[in-house]
Coordinates of C-alpha atoms in Angstrom, one line a residue:
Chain A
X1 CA 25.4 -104.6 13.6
X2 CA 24.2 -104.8 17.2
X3 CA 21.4 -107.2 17.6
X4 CA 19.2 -107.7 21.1
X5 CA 16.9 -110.4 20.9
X6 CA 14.5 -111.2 23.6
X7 CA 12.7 -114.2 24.4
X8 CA 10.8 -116.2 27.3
X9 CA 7.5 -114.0 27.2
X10 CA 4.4 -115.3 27.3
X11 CA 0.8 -115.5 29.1
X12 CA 1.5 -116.6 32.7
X13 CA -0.8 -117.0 36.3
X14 CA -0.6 -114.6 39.1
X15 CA 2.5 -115.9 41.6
X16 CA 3.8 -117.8 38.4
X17 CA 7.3 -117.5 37.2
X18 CA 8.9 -116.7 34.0
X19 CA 12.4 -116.5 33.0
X20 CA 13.3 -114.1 30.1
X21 CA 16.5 -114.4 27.9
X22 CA 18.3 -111.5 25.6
X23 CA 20.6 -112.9 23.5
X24 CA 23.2 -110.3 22.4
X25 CA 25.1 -110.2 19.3
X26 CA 27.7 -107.3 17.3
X27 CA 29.5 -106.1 19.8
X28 CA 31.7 -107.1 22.8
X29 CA 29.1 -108.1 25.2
X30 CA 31.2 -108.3 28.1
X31 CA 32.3 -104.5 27.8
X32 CA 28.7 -103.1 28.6
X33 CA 26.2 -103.2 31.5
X34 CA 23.1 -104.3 30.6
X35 CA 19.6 -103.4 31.6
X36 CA 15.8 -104.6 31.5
X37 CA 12.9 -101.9 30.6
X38 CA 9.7 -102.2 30.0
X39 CA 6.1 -100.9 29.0
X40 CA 3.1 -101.6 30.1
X41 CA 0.3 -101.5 27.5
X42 CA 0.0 -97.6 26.2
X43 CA 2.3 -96.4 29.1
X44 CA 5.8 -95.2 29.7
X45 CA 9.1 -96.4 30.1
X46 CA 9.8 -98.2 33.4
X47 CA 13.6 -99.3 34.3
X48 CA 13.3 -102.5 36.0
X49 CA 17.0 -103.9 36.6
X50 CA 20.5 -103.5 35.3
X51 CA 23.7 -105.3 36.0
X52 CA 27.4 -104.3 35.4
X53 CA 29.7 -105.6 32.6
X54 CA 30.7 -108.4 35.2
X55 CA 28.2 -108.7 37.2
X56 CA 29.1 -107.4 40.2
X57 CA 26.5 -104.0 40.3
X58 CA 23.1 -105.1 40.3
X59 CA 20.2 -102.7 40.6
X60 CA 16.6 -103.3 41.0
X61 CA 13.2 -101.0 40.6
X62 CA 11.7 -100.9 43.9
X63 CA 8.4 -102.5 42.3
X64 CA 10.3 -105.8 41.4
X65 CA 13.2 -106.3 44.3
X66 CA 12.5 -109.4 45.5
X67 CA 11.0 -110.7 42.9
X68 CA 13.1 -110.3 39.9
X69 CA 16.7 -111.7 39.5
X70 CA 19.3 -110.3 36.6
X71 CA 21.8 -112.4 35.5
X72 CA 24.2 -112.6 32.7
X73 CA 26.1 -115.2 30.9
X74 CA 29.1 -113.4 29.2
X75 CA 30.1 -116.5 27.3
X76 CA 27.0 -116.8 26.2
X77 CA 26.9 -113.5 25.2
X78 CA 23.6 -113.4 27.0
X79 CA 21.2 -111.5 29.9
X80 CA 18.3 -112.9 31.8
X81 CA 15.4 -111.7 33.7
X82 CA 14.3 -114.4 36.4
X83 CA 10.7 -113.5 37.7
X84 CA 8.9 -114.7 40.4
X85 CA 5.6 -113.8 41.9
X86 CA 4.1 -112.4 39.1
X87 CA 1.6 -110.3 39.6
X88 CA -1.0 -108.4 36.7
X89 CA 1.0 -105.3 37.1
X90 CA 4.1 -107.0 35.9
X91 CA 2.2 -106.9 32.3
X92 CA 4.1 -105.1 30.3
X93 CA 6.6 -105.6 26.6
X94 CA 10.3 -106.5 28.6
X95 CA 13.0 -104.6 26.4
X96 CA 16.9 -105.8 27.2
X97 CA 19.1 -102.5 26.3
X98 CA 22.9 -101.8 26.4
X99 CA 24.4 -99.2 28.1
X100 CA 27.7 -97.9 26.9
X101 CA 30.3 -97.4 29.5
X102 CA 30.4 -93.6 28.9
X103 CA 27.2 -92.0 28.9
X104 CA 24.3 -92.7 31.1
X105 CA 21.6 -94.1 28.8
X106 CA 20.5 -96.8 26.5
X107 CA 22.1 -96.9 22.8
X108 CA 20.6 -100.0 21.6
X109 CA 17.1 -102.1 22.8
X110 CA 16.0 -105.2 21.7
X111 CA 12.4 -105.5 19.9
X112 CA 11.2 -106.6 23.0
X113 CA 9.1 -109.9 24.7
X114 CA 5.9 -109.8 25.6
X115 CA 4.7 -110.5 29.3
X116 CA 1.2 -111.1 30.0
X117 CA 0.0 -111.9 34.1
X118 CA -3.5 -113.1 34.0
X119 CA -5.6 -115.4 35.6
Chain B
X1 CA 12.9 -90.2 43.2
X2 CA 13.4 -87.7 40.4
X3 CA 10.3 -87.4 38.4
X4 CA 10.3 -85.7 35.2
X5 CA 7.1 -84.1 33.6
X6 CA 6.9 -83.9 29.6
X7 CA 4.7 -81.6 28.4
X8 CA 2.5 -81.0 26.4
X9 CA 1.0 -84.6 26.3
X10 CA 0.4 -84.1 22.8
X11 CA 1.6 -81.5 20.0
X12 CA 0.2 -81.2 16.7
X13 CA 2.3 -79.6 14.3
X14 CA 3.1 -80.1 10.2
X15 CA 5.6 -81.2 8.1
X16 CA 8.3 -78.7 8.0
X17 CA 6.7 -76.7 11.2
X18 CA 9.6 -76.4 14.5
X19 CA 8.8 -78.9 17.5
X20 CA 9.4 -77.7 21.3
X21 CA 8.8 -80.6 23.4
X22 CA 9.8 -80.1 27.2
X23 CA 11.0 -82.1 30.2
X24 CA 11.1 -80.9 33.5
X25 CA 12.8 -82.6 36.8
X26 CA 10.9 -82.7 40.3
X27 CA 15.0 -81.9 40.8
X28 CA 18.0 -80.9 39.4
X29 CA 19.6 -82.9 37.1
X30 CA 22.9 -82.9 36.1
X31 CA 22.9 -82.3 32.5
X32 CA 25.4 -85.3 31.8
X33 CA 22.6 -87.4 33.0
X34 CA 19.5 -86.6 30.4
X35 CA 19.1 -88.1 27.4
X36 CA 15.9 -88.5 24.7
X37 CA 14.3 -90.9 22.8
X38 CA 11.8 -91.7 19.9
X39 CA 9.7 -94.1 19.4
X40 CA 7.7 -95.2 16.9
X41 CA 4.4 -97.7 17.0
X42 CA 5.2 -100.9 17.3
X43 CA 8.9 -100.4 17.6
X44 CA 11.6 -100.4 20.3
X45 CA 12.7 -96.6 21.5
X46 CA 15.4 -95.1 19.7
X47 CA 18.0 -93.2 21.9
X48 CA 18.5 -89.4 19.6
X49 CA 20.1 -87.1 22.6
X50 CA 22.5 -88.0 25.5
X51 CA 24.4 -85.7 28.0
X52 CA 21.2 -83.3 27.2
X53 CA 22.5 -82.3 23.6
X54 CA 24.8 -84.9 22.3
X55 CA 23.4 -86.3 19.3
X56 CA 23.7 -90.4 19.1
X57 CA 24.8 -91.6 16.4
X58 CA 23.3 -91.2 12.6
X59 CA 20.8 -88.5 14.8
X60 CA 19.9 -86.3 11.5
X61 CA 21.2 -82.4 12.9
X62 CA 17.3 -81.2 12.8
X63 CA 17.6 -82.7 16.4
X64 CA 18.6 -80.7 19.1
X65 CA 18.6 -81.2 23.0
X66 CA 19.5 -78.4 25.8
X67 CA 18.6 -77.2 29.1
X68 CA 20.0 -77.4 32.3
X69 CA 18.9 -77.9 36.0
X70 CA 15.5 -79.1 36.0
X71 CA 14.5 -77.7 32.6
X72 CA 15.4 -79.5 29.7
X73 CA 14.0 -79.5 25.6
X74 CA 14.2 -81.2 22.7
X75 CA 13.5 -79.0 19.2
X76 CA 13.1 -80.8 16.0
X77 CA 13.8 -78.0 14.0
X78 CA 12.2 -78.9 11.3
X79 CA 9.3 -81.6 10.9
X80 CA 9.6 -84.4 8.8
X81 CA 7.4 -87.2 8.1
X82 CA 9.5 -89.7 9.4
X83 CA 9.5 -87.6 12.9
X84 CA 6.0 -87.9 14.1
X85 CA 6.4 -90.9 17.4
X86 CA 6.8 -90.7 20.8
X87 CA 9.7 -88.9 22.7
X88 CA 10.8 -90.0 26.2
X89 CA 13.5 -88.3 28.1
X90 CA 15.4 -89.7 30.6
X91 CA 17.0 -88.8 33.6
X92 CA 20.0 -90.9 35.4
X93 CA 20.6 -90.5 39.4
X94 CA 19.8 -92.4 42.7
X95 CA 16.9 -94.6 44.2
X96 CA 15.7 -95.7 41.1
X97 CA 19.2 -95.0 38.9
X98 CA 17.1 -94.4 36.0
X99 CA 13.7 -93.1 35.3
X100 CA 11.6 -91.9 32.4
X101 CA 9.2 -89.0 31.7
X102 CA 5.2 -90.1 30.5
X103 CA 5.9 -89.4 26.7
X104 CA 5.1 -86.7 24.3
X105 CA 3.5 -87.7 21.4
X106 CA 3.9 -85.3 18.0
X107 CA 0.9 -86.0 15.8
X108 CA 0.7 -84.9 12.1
X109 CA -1.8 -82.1 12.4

């Protein structure tokens, strides 16, 4: 069974860091790219960053390049979310979610870490 | 950016009733690149439709995606309890690779 577990979340200061971790587990981690999502409180979906199967494709959401750094740890069978500068509108539940190598979309998401930016 | 527009924002229908829920690109999108979710309070999103009208896997066949171009829909032919959540769809391209529509949420009427 494929199992995406985030962690790191928490209440954090404007210009604050945080660093979030997914740790992945039922499946060949290092065969998929991974990605971050999130949702702000009663909003929509909002990509924020993927990265390829071995790391060398990186994307970022204009509203977080800069700020945000992806990396993963394929031994670890892990993904995490550096962030930096945190700012209120980075509130928002961070889901890690795989992306299968043949079909542009998301197949499996974690339950998700909350991400609070307050002062 | 590609922005897509779900509509209605809210559709109240009842068990058993036939759901139309809509998404429409600000361009075209290739119909490999459109996929649909569900999700449900308090829990993640659930992919149900890739490629526009692939089902994902264990997708109950009451789901149904199509559409092409800038006009895309999901039907849940008919309701079941278990149904009423949230549905996003999704749209893959350029300049952000991947970007959602606001949500339709199907209420028990």
């Amino acid at each position: 069974e494929v199992q995406l577990v985030e962690s790191g979340g928490g209440l954090v200061q404007p210009g604050r860091s945080l660093r979030l971790s997914c740790a992945a587990s039922g499946f060949t981690f290092d065969d998929y790219a991974m990605h971050w999502v999130r949702q702000a409180p009663g909003k929509g979906l909002e990509w924020v960053s993927g990265i390829s199967k071995n790391s060398a494709d990186i994307g970022y959401a204009d509203s977080v390049k800069g700020r945000f750094t992806i990396s993963r740890d394929n031994a670890k069978n892990s993904l995490y979310l550096q962030m930096n500068s945190l700012r209120p509108e980075d509130t928002a539940l961070y889901y890690c979610a795989k992306r299968p190598p043949t079909f542009p979309a998301f197949d499996s998401w974690g339950q998700g870490t909350l991400v609070t930016v307050s002062s | 950016e590609i922005v897509l527009t779900q509509s209605p924002g809210t559709l109240s229908l009842s068990p058993g009733e036939r759901a139309t829920l809509s998404c429409r690109a600000s361009q075209s999108v290739s119909s490999s690149n459109l996929a649909w979710y569900q999700q449900k309070p308090g829990q993640a999103p659930r992919l149900l439709i890739y490629g526009a009208s692939t089902r994902a896997t264990g997708i109950p066949d009451r789901f149904s995606g199509s559409g092409s171009g800038t006009d895309f829909t999901l039907t849940i032919s008919r309701l079941e309890p278990e149904d009423f959540a949230v549905y996003h769809c999704q749209q893959y391209g350029s300049s952000p690779p991947y970007t959602f529509g606001q949500g339709t949420k199907l209420e028990i009427k």
